Amino acid sequence: RTFLHSFWIKPFIVAVATWFFFMVNQLSLGYVIFRITSDIERLPFPMAPIAAEGATALAESSSKSESWRWRLFSIGTVIGLIWGTIYIVIPTLSSTFLTETVTILPIPFIDFTVNLRAVLPTAVLVINTEISGLLVGMVIPFWAIVGNFIGAMIKNFVMNPAFFHYGLLERWEPGMSFIPTTLAVNFDFWLSAKIGMAFTIFIISMAAIVKALMRGSMEISDTAEDQQFQNQTGPGSGRGDVPIWMALAAFVVASGCMIVFIHWLVPEFPWWILCLFAFVLTPMMSYVAAKMTGITGTTGGAQFPYVREGAIYLSGYQGVDIWFAPMPIGDYSALATTFRVMQLTRTKFISYVKLIAVNFIIVLIASFVFWSFIWKMTAIPSSAYPYAQKMWPFHATIQVLWASSTLPGGSNLMRGIVTLPKILSGVGIASISYAIVMLVKGPLSLFYGLMQGFAGFPMGQYLLLTGALLSRFYFGKRFGHDTWRRYATLLVAGYGCGMGLIAMTSIAVSLVMKSISSVVF
């Protein structure tokens, strides 16, 4: 039970090569998508100012005078330290010094789903126990959160029970908790429907770009951040921009190398599917997710679920080796937000590339050491790792079902899950939602919020809506909406810092104690 063995040399080489190709793809395609969504479409990226304000506050902390940024950042840090003590420190250290893990609040959520089985079959009632959503709700655009909440409520408490009543959700059984219920309704309907919704989002987004380019202008966001940094976009602005064709060329070369590498690993798998993943689905998924992130702050509703798994299953390939091979498919939308943060903090893009290069070497060595160390300490999943103990069965079940589906006489459970009628139903849900929003002349963020709600399950939406309502109707009126928005971003950044500090401290203590007292598992 150790990674420090010669058996792991080949998997390690595969992991390093894959990691390198993905890094090049992420930087190149992420940059192209940033230029589209930020420079051309002028999307607000509501989560970017959080990181930017946090970095600015930390930079100002070295000055002799205490700024308002640092005070607000410190308040958020204290909140994170207090909640982190309850949420992380007590479970972590209790598992180290006591025979049983003590948790004041369940991690990562409280599940009341079983109690709804008689009243609302197939509905879930789950409340997130991590309060960051309350603060984040004060930053994300209000109508995006409202749409998210409405979509989640309609899907969970109206559509799912109705589908069950008419026999569309056959896998659900009374007594199922949140995770089994999620698996059941996803397999019966929503997995296919989310594919249709994601394609519709992509078509609507691309139509908006084409329409804007044809009229020769793009809608400019009126957020304070965009007005402040409006003159810092485009080549020649001091950001260190490179020609888009150069970034696209790097993406094509890295993706091509990735395809050749995978074909060498699994030569029987159709190479044209790899090309489809690399040059069609990856740019499409990344752009749709970046569009969603740029408007709502998260990628919810923008994912193309199980595209990789579905393509392998439909390819007719026999065997399980392909399920463990790397694939040239991914969502690189996060880099759009990262580049946006660098724009807000006036950081040159080349500096981030240098950081990635140095970070690659450090993380490669350090992560391998920590993986080996943690893997030896105790069983995973176990009560020592409550999140893994609760969520690992969910992910493992899906992975095993997919992998067994390509074996001779394997699982038949995956058959009939992805079907054209269900995909078209997702297209209909997204199209009707878009038509309603346009009919009532609602903001586009309301539509993207609805899609986010339909794609997920109500868990963190309750805290998000509470934070949004407090921000809009109390704090915004008291401090001014623009001023409070800047205050809230600093509180969120400080909260994340506080949670990170207390988590790292408690985990470090736990690792030290277990390393000197535990017997190798």
Coordinates of C-alpha atoms in Angstrom, one line a residue:
R1 CA 0.0 0.0 0.0
T2 CA 2.5 2.6 -1.2
F3 CA 3.1 4.6 -4.4
L4 CA 6.9 4.4 -3.8
H5 CA 7.2 1.2 -5.8
S6 CA 8.5 0.4 -9.3
F7 CA 5.0 -0.8 -10.3
W8 CA 3.9 2.8 -10.4
I9 CA 6.6 4.1 -12.8
K10 CA 4.6 3.6 -16.0
P11 CA 1.4 5.1 -14.6
F12 CA 3.4 8.0 -13.3
I13 CA 4.9 8.7 -16.7
V14 CA 1.4 8.5 -18.3
A15 CA 0.1 10.9 -15.6
V16 CA 3.0 13.4 -16.2
A17 CA 2.7 13.4 -20.0
T18 CA -1.1 13.8 -19.7
W19 CA -0.7 16.6 -17.2
F20 CA 1.7 18.5 -19.5
F21 CA -0.6 18.3 -22.5
F22 CA -3.6 19.4 -20.5
M23 CA -1.6 22.4 -19.1
V24 CA -0.8 23.5 -22.6
N25 CA -4.3 23.1 -23.8
Q26 CA -5.7 24.8 -20.7
L27 CA -3.5 27.9 -21.2
S28 CA -4.0 28.2 -25.0
L29 CA -7.7 27.4 -25.3
G30 CA -8.5 29.2 -22.0
Y31 CA -6.8 32.3 -23.4
V32 CA -8.8 32.2 -26.6
I33 CA -12.1 31.8 -24.7
F34 CA -11.1 34.7 -22.4
R35 CA -10.6 36.9 -25.4
I36 CA -14.1 36.0 -26.7
T37 CA -16.1 36.2 -23.4
S38 CA -14.3 39.1 -21.8
D39 CA -12.9 41.3 -24.5
I40 CA -15.7 40.8 -27.1
E41 CA -18.8 39.8 -25.1
R42 CA -17.8 41.9 -22.1
L43 CA -19.3 39.4 -19.6
P44 CA -18.9 40.5 -16.0
F45 CA -17.4 37.3 -14.4
P46 CA -18.8 38.0 -10.9
M47 CA -16.4 35.7 -9.1
A48 CA -13.3 37.3 -10.6
P49 CA -13.5 40.5 -8.5
I50 CA -13.4 38.3 -5.3
A51 CA -10.0 37.0 -6.1
A52 CA -8.8 40.4 -7.4
E53 CA -10.0 42.3 -4.3
G54 CA -8.4 39.6 -2.1
A55 CA -5.1 39.9 -3.9
T56 CA -5.2 43.7 -3.7
A57 CA -6.0 43.6 0.1
L58 CA -3.1 41.2 0.7
A59 CA -0.8 43.4 -1.3
E60 CA -1.9 46.5 0.7
S61 CA -1.3 44.8 4.0
S62 CA 2.4 45.5 3.6
S63 CA 1.8 49.2 3.7
K64 CA 2.1 51.1 7.0
S65 CA -1.5 52.4 6.9
E66 CA -4.5 50.1 7.3
S67 CA -6.8 50.3 4.3
W68 CA -10.5 49.6 4.2
R69 CA -9.8 46.6 2.0
W70 CA -7.6 45.0 4.7
R71 CA -10.2 45.6 7.4
L72 CA -13.0 43.9 5.4
F73 CA -10.6 41.1 4.4
S74 CA -9.7 40.5 8.0
I75 CA -13.4 40.4 9.0
G76 CA -14.0 37.8 6.4
T77 CA -10.9 35.9 7.6
V78 CA -12.2 35.8 11.2
I79 CA -15.5 34.5 10.0
G80 CA -13.7 31.8 8.1
L81 CA -11.6 30.9 11.1
I82 CA -14.6 30.6 13.4
W83 CA -16.7 28.5 11.0
G84 CA -13.6 26.4 9.9
T85 CA -13.0 25.5 13.6
I86 CA -16.5 24.1 13.8
Y87 CA -16.7 22.6 10.3
I88 CA -13.1 21.3 9.8
V89 CA -10.9 21.4 12.9
I90 CA -13.1 19.5 15.3
P91 CA -13.7 16.5 12.8
T92 CA -10.1 16.5 11.7
L93 CA -8.4 16.6 15.1
S94 CA -11.0 14.4 16.8
S95 CA -10.2 11.6 14.3
T96 CA -6.5 12.0 15.3
F97 CA -6.8 12.1 19.1
L98 CA -10.0 10.2 19.7
T99 CA -11.2 6.8 18.7
E100 CA -14.2 8.2 16.8
T101 CA -14.6 11.2 14.6
V102 CA -16.7 14.0 16.2
T103 CA -18.7 16.1 13.7
I104 CA -21.0 18.9 14.9
L105 CA -22.5 19.3 11.4
P106 CA -22.7 16.6 8.7
I107 CA -20.2 17.1 5.9
P108 CA -20.9 18.2 3.2
F109 CA -24.7 18.4 3.7
I110 CA -27.8 17.5 5.8
D111 CA -30.0 15.0 4.0
F112 CA -33.8 15.0 4.7
T113 CA -34.7 13.3 1.4
V114 CA -36.1 10.1 3.0
N115 CA -38.7 12.1 4.9
L116 CA -40.2 13.3 1.6
R117 CA -40.9 9.8 0.2
A118 CA -44.6 9.8 0.9
V119 CA -45.4 13.4 0.0
L120 CA -43.0 14.1 -2.9
P121 CA -41.5 10.9 -4.4
T122 CA -38.2 11.4 -6.2
A123 CA -37.8 14.9 -4.6
V124 CA -34.7 15.6 -2.5
L125 CA -34.2 18.0 0.4
V126 CA -30.6 18.6 1.1
I127 CA -29.1 21.6 2.9
N128 CA -25.4 22.5 2.4
T129 CA -23.5 22.9 5.7
E130 CA -20.7 25.1 4.3
I131 CA -21.8 28.7 4.7
S132 CA -19.7 30.2 2.0
G133 CA -22.8 30.1 -0.2
L134 CA -24.3 32.8 2.0
L135 CA -21.5 35.2 1.2
V136 CA -21.1 34.2 -2.4
G137 CA -24.8 34.9 -2.9
M138 CA -24.1 38.5 -2.1
V139 CA -21.7 38.7 -5.1
I140 CA -23.2 36.6 -7.9
P141 CA -25.7 38.6 -10.0
F142 CA -29.1 38.6 -8.3
W143 CA -31.2 37.4 -11.2
A144 CA -28.8 34.5 -11.9
I145 CA -29.4 33.3 -8.3
V146 CA -33.2 33.8 -8.6
G147 CA -33.2 31.8 -11.8
N148 CA -31.1 29.1 -10.3
F149 CA -33.4 28.8 -7.3
I150 CA -36.6 28.8 -9.4
G151 CA -35.2 26.1 -11.8
A152 CA -34.0 23.9 -9.0
M153 CA -37.4 24.1 -7.2
I154 CA -39.5 23.4 -10.3
K155 CA -37.3 20.5 -11.3
N156 CA -37.1 19.0 -7.8
F157 CA -40.6 19.5 -6.3
V158 CA -42.7 19.7 -9.5
M159 CA -41.2 17.9 -12.5
N160 CA -39.6 14.9 -10.8
P161 CA -42.7 13.9 -8.8
A162 CA -44.8 14.4 -12.0
F163 CA -42.4 12.3 -14.0
F164 CA -42.6 9.6 -11.4
H165 CA -46.4 9.7 -11.4
Y166 CA -46.4 9.1 -15.1
G167 CA -43.9 6.3 -15.0
L168 CA -40.8 8.1 -16.4
L169 CA -38.6 7.6 -13.3
E170 CA -38.6 3.9 -12.9
R171 CA -35.4 3.4 -10.9
W172 CA -36.4 5.3 -7.9
E173 CA -37.7 3.5 -4.8
P174 CA -39.1 4.7 -1.5
G175 CA -36.4 5.1 1.2
M176 CA -33.7 6.3 -1.1
S177 CA -31.5 9.0 0.3
F178 CA -30.0 12.0 -1.7
I179 CA -27.3 10.1 -3.6
P180 CA -29.3 7.1 -4.7
T181 CA -32.2 9.4 -5.7
T182 CA -29.8 11.5 -7.7
L183 CA -28.5 8.5 -9.5
A184 CA -31.9 7.1 -10.2
V185 CA -33.5 10.3 -11.7
N186 CA -30.3 11.1 -13.6
F187 CA -30.2 7.7 -15.3
D188 CA -34.0 7.7 -16.0
F189 CA -34.2 11.2 -17.5
W190 CA -31.9 14.1 -16.6
L191 CA -28.6 12.7 -17.9
S192 CA -29.9 12.9 -21.4
A193 CA -31.9 16.0 -20.8
K194 CA -28.8 17.9 -19.6
I195 CA -27.1 17.1 -22.8
G196 CA -29.9 18.7 -24.8
M197 CA -29.9 21.7 -22.5
A198 CA -26.2 22.2 -22.9
F199 CA -26.4 22.0 -26.7
T200 CA -29.2 24.6 -26.6
I201 CA -27.2 26.9 -24.4
F202 CA -24.3 26.6 -26.8
I203 CA -26.5 27.4 -29.8
I204 CA -28.1 30.4 -28.1
S205 CA -24.7 31.7 -27.0
M206 CA -23.2 31.3 -30.5
A207 CA -26.2 33.0 -32.1
A208 CA -25.7 35.9 -29.8
I209 CA -22.1 36.3 -30.8
V210 CA -22.8 36.0 -34.5
K211 CA -25.6 38.6 -34.2
A212 CA -23.4 41.0 -32.3
L213 CA -20.5 40.6 -34.8
M214 CA -22.9 41.2 -37.7
R215 CA -24.1 44.5 -36.2
G216 CA -20.4 45.4 -35.5
S217 CA -20.7 45.9 -31.8
M218 CA -21.1 44.0 -28.6
E219 CA -23.2 44.7 -25.5
I220 CA -20.9 46.3 -22.9
S221 CA -21.5 45.3 -19.3
D222 CA -22.2 48.1 -17.0
T223 CA -20.6 46.7 -13.9
A224 CA -18.3 48.9 -11.9
E225 CA -15.4 46.6 -12.6
D226 CA -15.9 46.7 -16.4
Q227 CA -16.2 50.5 -16.4
Q228 CA -13.0 50.8 -14.3
F229 CA -10.9 48.5 -16.4
Q230 CA -12.6 49.1 -19.8
N231 CA -9.4 50.6 -21.3
Q232 CA -7.3 47.6 -20.3
T233 CA -8.6 45.1 -22.8
G234 CA -7.2 44.0 -26.1
P235 CA -3.7 43.8 -27.6
G236 CA -1.5 46.7 -26.7
S237 CA -3.2 47.2 -23.3
G238 CA -0.1 46.0 -21.3
R239 CA -1.6 42.7 -20.4
G240 CA 0.9 40.7 -22.5
D241 CA -1.5 39.5 -25.1
V242 CA -0.4 37.1 -27.9
P243 CA -2.1 36.7 -31.3
I244 CA -5.1 34.4 -31.1
W245 CA -3.8 32.3 -34.0
M246 CA -0.7 31.5 -31.9
A247 CA -2.7 30.3 -29.0
L248 CA -4.9 28.2 -31.3
A249 CA -1.8 26.7 -32.9
A250 CA -0.5 25.7 -29.5
F251 CA -3.8 24.1 -28.7
V252 CA -3.9 22.1 -32.0
V253 CA -0.3 20.8 -31.6
A254 CA -0.8 19.8 -27.9
S255 CA -4.1 18.1 -28.7
G256 CA -2.5 16.3 -31.7
C257 CA 0.3 15.0 -29.5
M258 CA -2.3 13.9 -26.9
I259 CA -4.3 12.0 -29.6
V260 CA -1.1 10.2 -30.9
F261 CA -0.2 9.3 -27.3
I262 CA -3.6 7.8 -26.4
H263 CA -3.7 5.9 -29.7
W264 CA -0.3 4.4 -28.8
L265 CA -1.7 3.4 -25.4
V266 CA -5.0 1.9 -26.7
P267 CA -4.5 1.3 -30.5
E268 CA -7.8 -0.5 -30.9
F269 CA -9.9 2.5 -29.9
P270 CA -11.2 4.6 -32.9
W271 CA -8.9 7.6 -33.4
W272 CA -11.7 9.7 -34.9
I273 CA -13.5 9.8 -31.6
L274 CA -10.3 11.2 -30.0
C275 CA -10.3 13.9 -32.7
L276 CA -14.0 14.7 -32.0
F277 CA -13.2 15.0 -28.3
A278 CA -10.2 17.3 -28.9
F279 CA -11.3 19.6 -31.6
V280 CA -15.1 19.7 -31.3
L281 CA -16.4 18.9 -27.9
T282 CA -13.6 20.4 -25.8
P283 CA -13.9 23.9 -27.4
M284 CA -17.7 23.7 -27.3
M285 CA -17.8 22.6 -23.6
S286 CA -15.2 25.1 -22.6
Y287 CA -17.0 28.0 -24.3
V288 CA -20.4 27.2 -22.9
A289 CA -19.0 26.8 -19.4
A290 CA -17.1 30.1 -19.7
K291 CA -20.3 31.8 -20.9
M292 CA -22.1 30.4 -17.8
T293 CA -19.3 31.4 -15.5
G294 CA -19.1 34.9 -17.0
I295 CA -22.8 35.5 -16.3
T296 CA -23.7 33.5 -13.2
G297 CA -20.3 32.8 -11.5
T298 CA -20.5 29.0 -11.8
T299 CA -20.5 26.4 -14.6
G300 CA -23.7 24.8 -13.4
G301 CA -26.0 23.8 -16.3
A302 CA -23.2 24.2 -18.8
Q303 CA -21.7 20.7 -18.6
F304 CA -22.2 18.1 -21.2
P305 CA -22.6 15.2 -18.8
Y306 CA -21.0 11.8 -19.5
V307 CA -20.0 12.7 -23.0
R308 CA -16.7 10.8 -22.7
E309 CA -18.5 7.8 -21.2
G310 CA -21.3 7.8 -23.7
A311 CA -18.9 8.0 -26.7
I312 CA -16.9 5.0 -25.4
Y313 CA -20.1 3.0 -24.8
L314 CA -21.5 3.8 -28.3
S315 CA -18.2 3.1 -30.1
G316 CA -18.7 -0.6 -29.6
Y317 CA -15.2 -1.0 -28.1
Q318 CA -14.8 -4.1 -26.0
G319 CA -12.6 -4.0 -22.8
V320 CA -12.0 -1.9 -19.8
D321 CA -8.5 -0.4 -20.6
I322 CA -10.0 2.6 -22.4
W323 CA -11.8 3.7 -19.2
F324 CA -8.5 4.2 -17.4
A325 CA -6.7 5.9 -20.3
P326 CA -6.5 9.7 -20.5
M327 CA -8.8 11.4 -22.9
P328 CA -8.3 14.7 -24.9
I329 CA -11.6 16.2 -23.5
G330 CA -12.0 18.7 -20.8
D331 CA -13.5 22.0 -19.7
Y332 CA -10.9 24.8 -19.7
S333 CA -13.3 27.6 -18.9
A334 CA -11.7 28.3 -15.5
L335 CA -8.8 30.0 -17.2
A336 CA -11.1 32.6 -18.5
T337 CA -11.8 33.7 -15.0
T338 CA -8.1 33.5 -14.1
F339 CA -7.2 35.8 -17.0
R340 CA -10.0 38.1 -15.9
V341 CA -8.5 38.3 -12.4
M342 CA -5.1 39.1 -13.9
Q343 CA -6.7 41.9 -15.9
L344 CA -8.3 43.4 -12.8
T345 CA -5.1 43.2 -10.9
R346 CA -3.0 44.5 -13.8
T347 CA -0.9 41.3 -13.9
K348 CA 0.9 40.4 -17.2
F349 CA -0.3 37.1 -18.6
I350 CA 3.3 35.9 -19.2
S351 CA 3.8 36.0 -15.4
Y352 CA 1.0 33.4 -15.0
V353 CA 2.7 31.2 -17.6
K354 CA 5.9 31.3 -15.7
L355 CA 4.0 30.5 -12.5
I356 CA 2.4 27.4 -14.1
A357 CA 5.9 26.2 -15.2
V358 CA 7.4 26.5 -11.8
N359 CA 4.2 25.2 -10.1
F360 CA 4.2 22.1 -12.3
I361 CA 7.6 21.0 -11.0
I362 CA 6.8 21.7 -7.4
V363 CA 3.3 20.1 -7.4
L364 CA 4.6 17.1 -9.3
I365 CA 7.0 16.2 -6.5
A366 CA 5.1 17.4 -3.5
S367 CA 1.8 15.9 -4.5
F368 CA 3.3 12.5 -5.1
V369 CA 4.9 12.6 -1.6
F370 CA 1.6 13.5 0.0
W371 CA -0.4 11.0 -2.0
S372 CA 1.9 8.3 -0.8
F373 CA 1.8 9.5 2.8
I374 CA -2.0 9.9 3.1
W375 CA -2.7 6.6 1.3
K376 CA -0.7 4.8 3.9
M377 CA -2.3 6.3 7.0
T378 CA -5.8 4.9 7.0
A379 CA -8.4 3.4 4.7
I380 CA -10.1 5.7 2.1
P381 CA -13.0 6.1 2.3
S382 CA -13.4 5.9 6.1
S383 CA -14.8 8.1 8.9
A384 CA -11.5 10.0 8.9
Y385 CA -12.4 11.3 5.5
P386 CA -16.2 12.2 5.8
Y387 CA -16.6 13.7 2.4
A388 CA -15.0 10.8 0.6
Q389 CA -17.0 8.4 2.7
K390 CA -20.2 10.0 1.6
M391 CA -19.4 10.9 -2.0
W392 CA -17.0 8.1 -3.1
P393 CA -19.8 5.4 -3.5
F394 CA -21.7 7.8 -5.8
H395 CA -18.8 8.3 -8.2
A396 CA -17.5 4.7 -7.9
T397 CA -20.9 3.3 -8.7
I398 CA -21.2 5.3 -11.9
Q399 CA -17.6 4.5 -13.0
V400 CA -18.1 0.7 -12.4
L401 CA -21.4 0.7 -14.3
W402 CA -19.8 2.5 -17.3
A403 CA -16.7 0.3 -17.3
S404 CA -18.7 -3.0 -17.1
S405 CA -20.9 -1.9 -20.0
T406 CA -18.1 -2.5 -22.5
L407 CA -17.4 -6.0 -21.3
P408 CA -18.9 -9.1 -23.1
G409 CA -22.1 -9.8 -21.2
G410 CA -21.5 -6.7 -19.0
S411 CA -24.0 -4.5 -17.3
N412 CA -27.1 -3.7 -19.2
L413 CA -28.0 -0.9 -16.8
M414 CA -26.6 1.8 -19.1
R415 CA -28.8 0.8 -22.0
G416 CA -31.6 3.2 -22.7
I417 CA -30.2 6.0 -20.5
V418 CA -29.0 8.3 -23.3
T419 CA -31.8 8.4 -25.9
L420 CA -32.8 10.9 -28.5
P421 CA -36.3 11.6 -27.1
K422 CA -34.8 12.5 -23.7
I423 CA -32.2 14.7 -25.3
L424 CA -34.9 16.5 -27.3
S425 CA -36.8 17.0 -24.1
G426 CA -33.8 18.8 -22.7
V427 CA -33.8 21.0 -25.8
G428 CA -37.4 21.7 -25.2
I429 CA -36.9 22.7 -21.6
A430 CA -34.1 25.1 -22.5
S431 CA -36.0 26.6 -25.5
I432 CA -39.2 27.1 -23.5
S433 CA -37.2 28.7 -20.6
Y434 CA -35.4 31.0 -23.0
A435 CA -38.7 32.0 -24.8
I436 CA -40.4 32.8 -21.4
V437 CA -37.4 34.9 -20.3
M438 CA -37.4 36.8 -23.6
L439 CA -41.2 37.2 -23.4
V440 CA -41.2 38.8 -20.0
K441 CA -38.1 40.8 -21.0
G442 CA -36.0 39.4 -18.3
P443 CA -32.2 39.6 -18.1
L444 CA -30.2 36.9 -19.8
S445 CA -28.7 36.0 -16.5
L446 CA -32.2 34.8 -15.4
F447 CA -32.2 32.2 -18.3
Y448 CA -28.7 31.0 -17.5
G449 CA -29.7 30.7 -13.8
L450 CA -32.7 28.6 -14.8
M451 CA -30.5 26.3 -16.7
Q452 CA -28.2 26.0 -13.8
G453 CA -31.1 25.1 -11.5
F454 CA -32.5 22.5 -13.9
A455 CA -29.1 20.8 -14.3
G456 CA -28.5 20.4 -10.5
F457 CA -30.4 19.6 -7.3
P458 CA -31.3 22.1 -4.6
M459 CA -28.5 22.0 -2.1
G460 CA -26.6 25.3 -1.9
Q461 CA -29.4 27.3 -3.5
Y462 CA -31.0 28.1 -0.1
L463 CA -28.0 29.8 1.2
L464 CA -27.3 31.5 -2.1
L465 CA -30.8 33.0 -2.3
T466 CA -30.6 34.1 1.3
G467 CA -27.4 35.9 0.7
A468 CA -28.7 37.5 -2.5
L469 CA -31.9 38.8 -0.7
L470 CA -29.8 40.2 2.1
S471 CA -27.5 41.9 -0.3
R472 CA -30.2 43.4 -2.5
F473 CA -32.8 44.5 0.1
Y474 CA -30.7 45.2 3.2
F475 CA -27.0 45.7 2.8
G476 CA -27.3 47.2 -0.7
K477 CA -29.7 49.8 0.5
R478 CA -27.7 50.6 3.6
F479 CA -24.3 51.0 2.0
G480 CA -25.2 51.5 -1.6
H481 CA -25.3 48.6 -4.1
D482 CA -21.9 49.3 -5.8
T483 CA -20.1 49.9 -2.5
W484 CA -21.6 46.8 -0.9
R485 CA -20.7 44.7 -3.8
R486 CA -17.0 45.6 -3.3
Y487 CA -17.4 45.0 0.5
A488 CA -19.0 41.6 -0.2
T489 CA -16.2 40.5 -2.5
L490 CA -13.6 41.2 0.1
L491 CA -15.6 39.3 2.8
V492 CA -15.8 36.3 0.5
A493 CA -12.1 36.4 -0.2
G494 CA -11.3 36.8 3.5
Y495 CA -13.6 33.9 4.4
G496 CA -11.8 31.6 1.9
C497 CA -8.5 32.6 3.3
G498 CA -9.6 32.0 6.9
M499 CA -11.1 28.6 6.0
G500 CA -7.9 27.7 4.1
L501 CA -5.6 28.7 7.0
I502 CA -7.5 26.8 9.7
A503 CA -7.9 23.8 7.4
M504 CA -4.2 23.6 6.6
T505 CA -3.3 24.0 10.2
S506 CA -5.6 21.2 11.5
I507 CA -4.6 18.9 8.6
A508 CA -0.9 19.5 9.2
V509 CA -1.3 18.6 12.9
S510 CA -3.2 15.5 12.0
L511 CA -0.6 14.4 9.5
V512 CA 2.2 14.9 12.0
M513 CA 0.5 13.0 14.7
K514 CA -0.5 10.1 12.5
S515 CA 3.0 9.9 11.0
I516 CA 4.6 9.4 14.4
S517 CA 1.9 7.2 16.0
S518 CA 0.1 5.1 13.4
V519 CA 0.9 1.7 12.1
V520 CA 1.0 1.4 8.3
F521 CA -2.5 0.5 7.1

